[in-house]
Amino acid sequence: MTEQCRNTPAGEPPSGAGGPEWCAGACKPSEARRAVARVVVACCRAGRPCGEHAVSDAQLVASELTTNAILHGGGVTEFQVELVGCEVRVCVSDRSDRLPVARAVAADDGRSRLGGRGWPIVCRLARDVEVLDLPSGGKRISAVVPLS
């Protein structure tokens, strides 16, 4: 675990106003997008520099990570979003030990295949992406998205 992206025990809310948004257990992509919007909009209203696409980029990263956890990781076990300076860190934990992989968007026969675009999107929009094994099994992916 990293200090910036730590596990908050279920039932224990984050301390302090303006703290990280989190959910323990199942978290839908729509819930992740709303949590990111709340954190980023509050940051921008507080006068921190925010780029034109800051909210949508961070929301897309959160949505892709939670969708991938649901489809390939056995479900979301924890979600957290927090500000780190002028960036937003999105953390998603799931039950799988398998590392994410980028798949070719075309099959061997040249035909387009569904899926396979989420992980490359995350890697392109995030400044820093980290995959950590969790001691209890599963993994946590954290992605840092610049706001300016």
C-alpha positions as a Markdown table, in Angstrom:
| # | Residue | x | y | z |
|---|---|---|---|---|
| 1 | Met | 0.0 | 0.0 | 0.0 |
| 2 | Thr | 1.1 | 3.5 | -0.6 |
| 3 | Glu | 0.6 | 6.4 | 1.8 |
| 4 | Gln | -1.3 | 8.5 | -0.7 |
| 5 | Cys | -3.8 | 5.7 | -1.5 |
| 6 | Arg | -4.6 | 3.8 | 1.7 |
| 7 | Asn | -7.3 | 1.5 | 2.5 |
| 8 | Thr | -10.1 | 3.0 | 4.7 |
| 9 | Pro | -11.8 | 0.2 | 6.7 |
| 10 | Ala | -15.4 | -0.4 | 5.8 |
| 11 | Gly | -17.7 | 1.7 | 8.0 |
| 12 | Glu | -15.1 | 4.2 | 8.9 |
| 13 | Pro | -15.6 | 7.5 | 7.0 |
| 14 | Pro | -12.5 | 9.5 | 5.9 |
| 15 | Ser | -11.6 | 12.1 | 8.5 |
| 16 | Gly | -11.9 | 15.8 | 8.0 |
| 17 | Ala | -14.0 | 17.9 | 5.6 |
| 18 | Gly | -12.8 | 17.9 | 2.0 |
| 19 | Gly | -11.2 | 14.5 | 2.5 |
| 20 | Pro | -11.0 | 11.8 | 0.0 |
| 21 | Glu | -14.2 | 10.3 | -1.5 |
| 22 | Trp | -14.4 | 6.5 | -1.1 |
| 23 | Cys | -16.6 | 3.5 | -1.1 |
| 24 | Ala | -15.9 | 0.1 | 0.3 |
| 25 | Gly | -17.4 | -2.8 | -1.5 |
| 26 | Ala | -19.1 | -2.6 | -4.9 |
| 27 | Cys | -18.8 | 0.7 | -6.7 |
| 28 | Lys | -20.4 | 1.3 | -10.1 |
| 29 | Pro | -18.7 | 3.4 | -12.8 |
| 30 | Ser | -21.4 | 6.0 | -12.5 |
| 31 | Glu | -20.7 | 6.4 | -8.7 |
| 32 | Ala | -17.0 | 6.7 | -9.4 |
| 33 | Arg | -17.6 | 9.4 | -12.0 |
| 34 | Arg | -19.8 | 11.4 | -9.5 |
| 35 | Ala | -17.2 | 11.1 | -6.8 |
| 36 | Val | -14.5 | 12.3 | -9.1 |
| 37 | Ala | -16.6 | 15.3 | -10.2 |
| 38 | Arg | -17.3 | 16.3 | -6.6 |
| 39 | Val | -13.6 | 16.2 | -5.7 |
| 40 | Val | -12.3 | 18.0 | -8.8 |
| 41 | Val | -15.1 | 20.6 | -8.9 |
| 42 | Ala | -14.4 | 21.5 | -5.2 |
| 43 | Cys | -10.7 | 21.8 | -6.1 |
| 44 | Cys | -11.4 | 24.1 | -9.0 |
| 45 | Arg | -13.8 | 26.2 | -7.0 |
| 46 | Ala | -11.1 | 26.7 | -4.3 |
| 47 | Gly | -9.0 | 28.5 | -6.9 |
| 48 | Arg | -6.6 | 25.7 | -7.9 |
| 49 | Pro | -5.7 | 25.6 | -11.5 |
| 50 | Cys | -7.8 | 23.2 | -13.5 |
| 51 | Gly | -7.5 | 22.5 | -17.2 |
| 52 | Glu | -10.5 | 22.6 | -19.6 |
| 53 | His | -10.7 | 18.7 | -19.6 |
| 54 | Ala | -9.7 | 18.1 | -16.0 |
| 55 | Val | -13.0 | 16.7 | -14.8 |
| 56 | Ser | -13.8 | 14.6 | -17.9 |
| 57 | Asp | -10.2 | 13.1 | -18.0 |
| 58 | Ala | -10.3 | 12.1 | -14.3 |
| 59 | Gln | -13.9 | 10.8 | -14.7 |
| 60 | Leu | -12.9 | 8.7 | -17.7 |
| 61 | Val | -10.0 | 7.2 | -15.8 |
| 62 | Ala | -12.2 | 6.3 | -12.8 |
| 63 | Ser | -14.9 | 4.9 | -15.1 |
| 64 | Glu | -12.4 | 2.7 | -17.0 |
| 65 | Leu | -10.7 | 1.4 | -13.9 |
| 66 | Thr | -14.0 | 0.5 | -12.2 |
| 67 | Thr | -15.4 | -1.1 | -15.4 |
| 68 | Asn | -12.3 | -3.2 | -15.8 |
| 69 | Ala | -12.5 | -4.2 | -12.1 |
| 70 | Ile | -16.0 | -5.4 | -12.7 |
| 71 | Leu | -15.4 | -7.1 | -16.0 |
| 72 | His | -12.0 | -8.6 | -15.4 |
| 73 | Gly | -11.2 | -8.4 | -11.7 |
| 74 | Gly | -14.1 | -10.0 | -9.9 |
| 75 | Gly | -15.7 | -6.7 | -8.9 |
| 76 | Val | -14.6 | -3.5 | -7.2 |
| 77 | Thr | -13.6 | -4.1 | -3.5 |
| 78 | Glu | -12.7 | -0.5 | -2.9 |
| 79 | Phe | -12.7 | 2.9 | -4.7 |
| 80 | Gln | -11.0 | 6.1 | -3.5 |
| 81 | Val | -10.4 | 9.5 | -5.1 |
| 82 | Glu | -8.4 | 12.2 | -3.5 |
| 83 | Leu | -6.5 | 15.4 | -4.4 |
| 84 | Val | -2.7 | 15.3 | -4.3 |
| 85 | Gly | -1.5 | 18.8 | -4.9 |
| 86 | Cys | -2.8 | 19.9 | -8.3 |
| 87 | Glu | -3.6 | 16.3 | -9.4 |
| 88 | Val | -6.3 | 13.8 | -8.6 |
| 89 | Arg | -5.5 | 10.2 | -7.6 |
| 90 | Val | -8.0 | 7.5 | -8.4 |
| 91 | Cys | -7.5 | 4.1 | -6.7 |
| 92 | Val | -9.5 | 1.0 | -7.5 |
| 93 | Ser | -9.1 | -2.3 | -5.8 |
| 94 | Asp | -10.4 | -5.7 | -7.1 |
| 95 | Arg | -10.2 | -9.4 | -6.3 |
| 96 | Ser | -8.0 | -10.5 | -9.1 |
| 97 | Asp | -4.2 | -10.9 | -9.0 |
| 98 | Arg | -4.0 | -10.6 | -12.8 |
| 99 | Leu | -2.2 | -7.6 | -14.2 |
| 100 | Pro | -4.0 | -5.4 | -16.7 |
| 101 | Val | -3.0 | -5.9 | -20.3 |
| 102 | Ala | -3.5 | -3.9 | -23.4 |
| 103 | Arg | -5.2 | -6.0 | -26.1 |
| 104 | Ala | -5.1 | -5.4 | -29.8 |
| 105 | Val | -8.2 | -3.7 | -31.0 |
| 106 | Ala | -8.3 | -5.9 | -34.1 |
| 107 | Ala | -8.4 | -9.7 | -34.1 |
| 108 | Asp | -5.9 | -11.8 | -36.0 |
| 109 | Asp | -8.3 | -11.8 | -39.0 |
| 110 | Gly | -8.3 | -8.0 | -39.1 |
| 111 | Arg | -11.8 | -7.6 | -37.8 |
| 112 | Ser | -12.4 | -5.1 | -35.1 |
| 113 | Arg | -13.1 | -6.5 | -31.7 |
| 114 | Leu | -15.1 | -5.1 | -28.8 |
| 115 | Gly | -13.2 | -3.9 | -25.7 |
| 116 | Gly | -9.5 | -3.6 | -25.1 |
| 117 | Arg | -9.4 | 0.2 | -25.1 |
| 118 | Gly | -9.8 | 1.0 | -21.4 |
| 119 | Trp | -6.3 | 0.3 | -20.1 |
| 120 | Pro | -4.6 | 2.2 | -22.9 |
| 121 | Ile | -7.0 | 5.2 | -22.2 |
| 122 | Val | -6.0 | 5.1 | -18.5 |
| 123 | Cys | -2.3 | 4.9 | -19.4 |
| 124 | Arg | -2.6 | 7.8 | -21.8 |
| 125 | Leu | -4.5 | 10.2 | -19.5 |
| 126 | Ala | -2.8 | 9.4 | -16.2 |
| 127 | Arg | 0.7 | 10.8 | -15.4 |
| 128 | Asp | 1.5 | 8.0 | -13.1 |
| 129 | Val | -0.1 | 4.5 | -12.9 |
| 130 | Glu | 0.8 | 2.0 | -10.2 |
| 131 | Val | -0.5 | -1.6 | -9.7 |
| 132 | Leu | 0.0 | -3.1 | -6.2 |
| 133 | Asp | -0.7 | -6.5 | -4.9 |
| 134 | Leu | -2.8 | -6.5 | -1.8 |
| 135 | Pro | -1.8 | -8.6 | 1.2 |
| 136 | Ser | -5.3 | -10.1 | 1.4 |
| 137 | Gly | -5.3 | -10.9 | -2.3 |
| 138 | Gly | -6.3 | -8.9 | -5.3 |
| 139 | Lys | -4.7 | -5.7 | -6.5 |
| 140 | Arg | -5.0 | -1.9 | -6.3 |
| 141 | Ile | -4.5 | 0.3 | -9.3 |
| 142 | Ser | -3.8 | 3.9 | -8.6 |
| 143 | Ala | -3.7 | 6.5 | -11.4 |
| 144 | Val | -2.7 | 10.2 | -11.0 |
| 145 | Val | -4.4 | 12.6 | -13.4 |
| 146 | Pro | -3.1 | 16.1 | -13.7 |
| 147 | Leu | -5.7 | 18.9 | -13.3 |
| 148 | Ser | -3.8 | 21.5 | -15.3 |
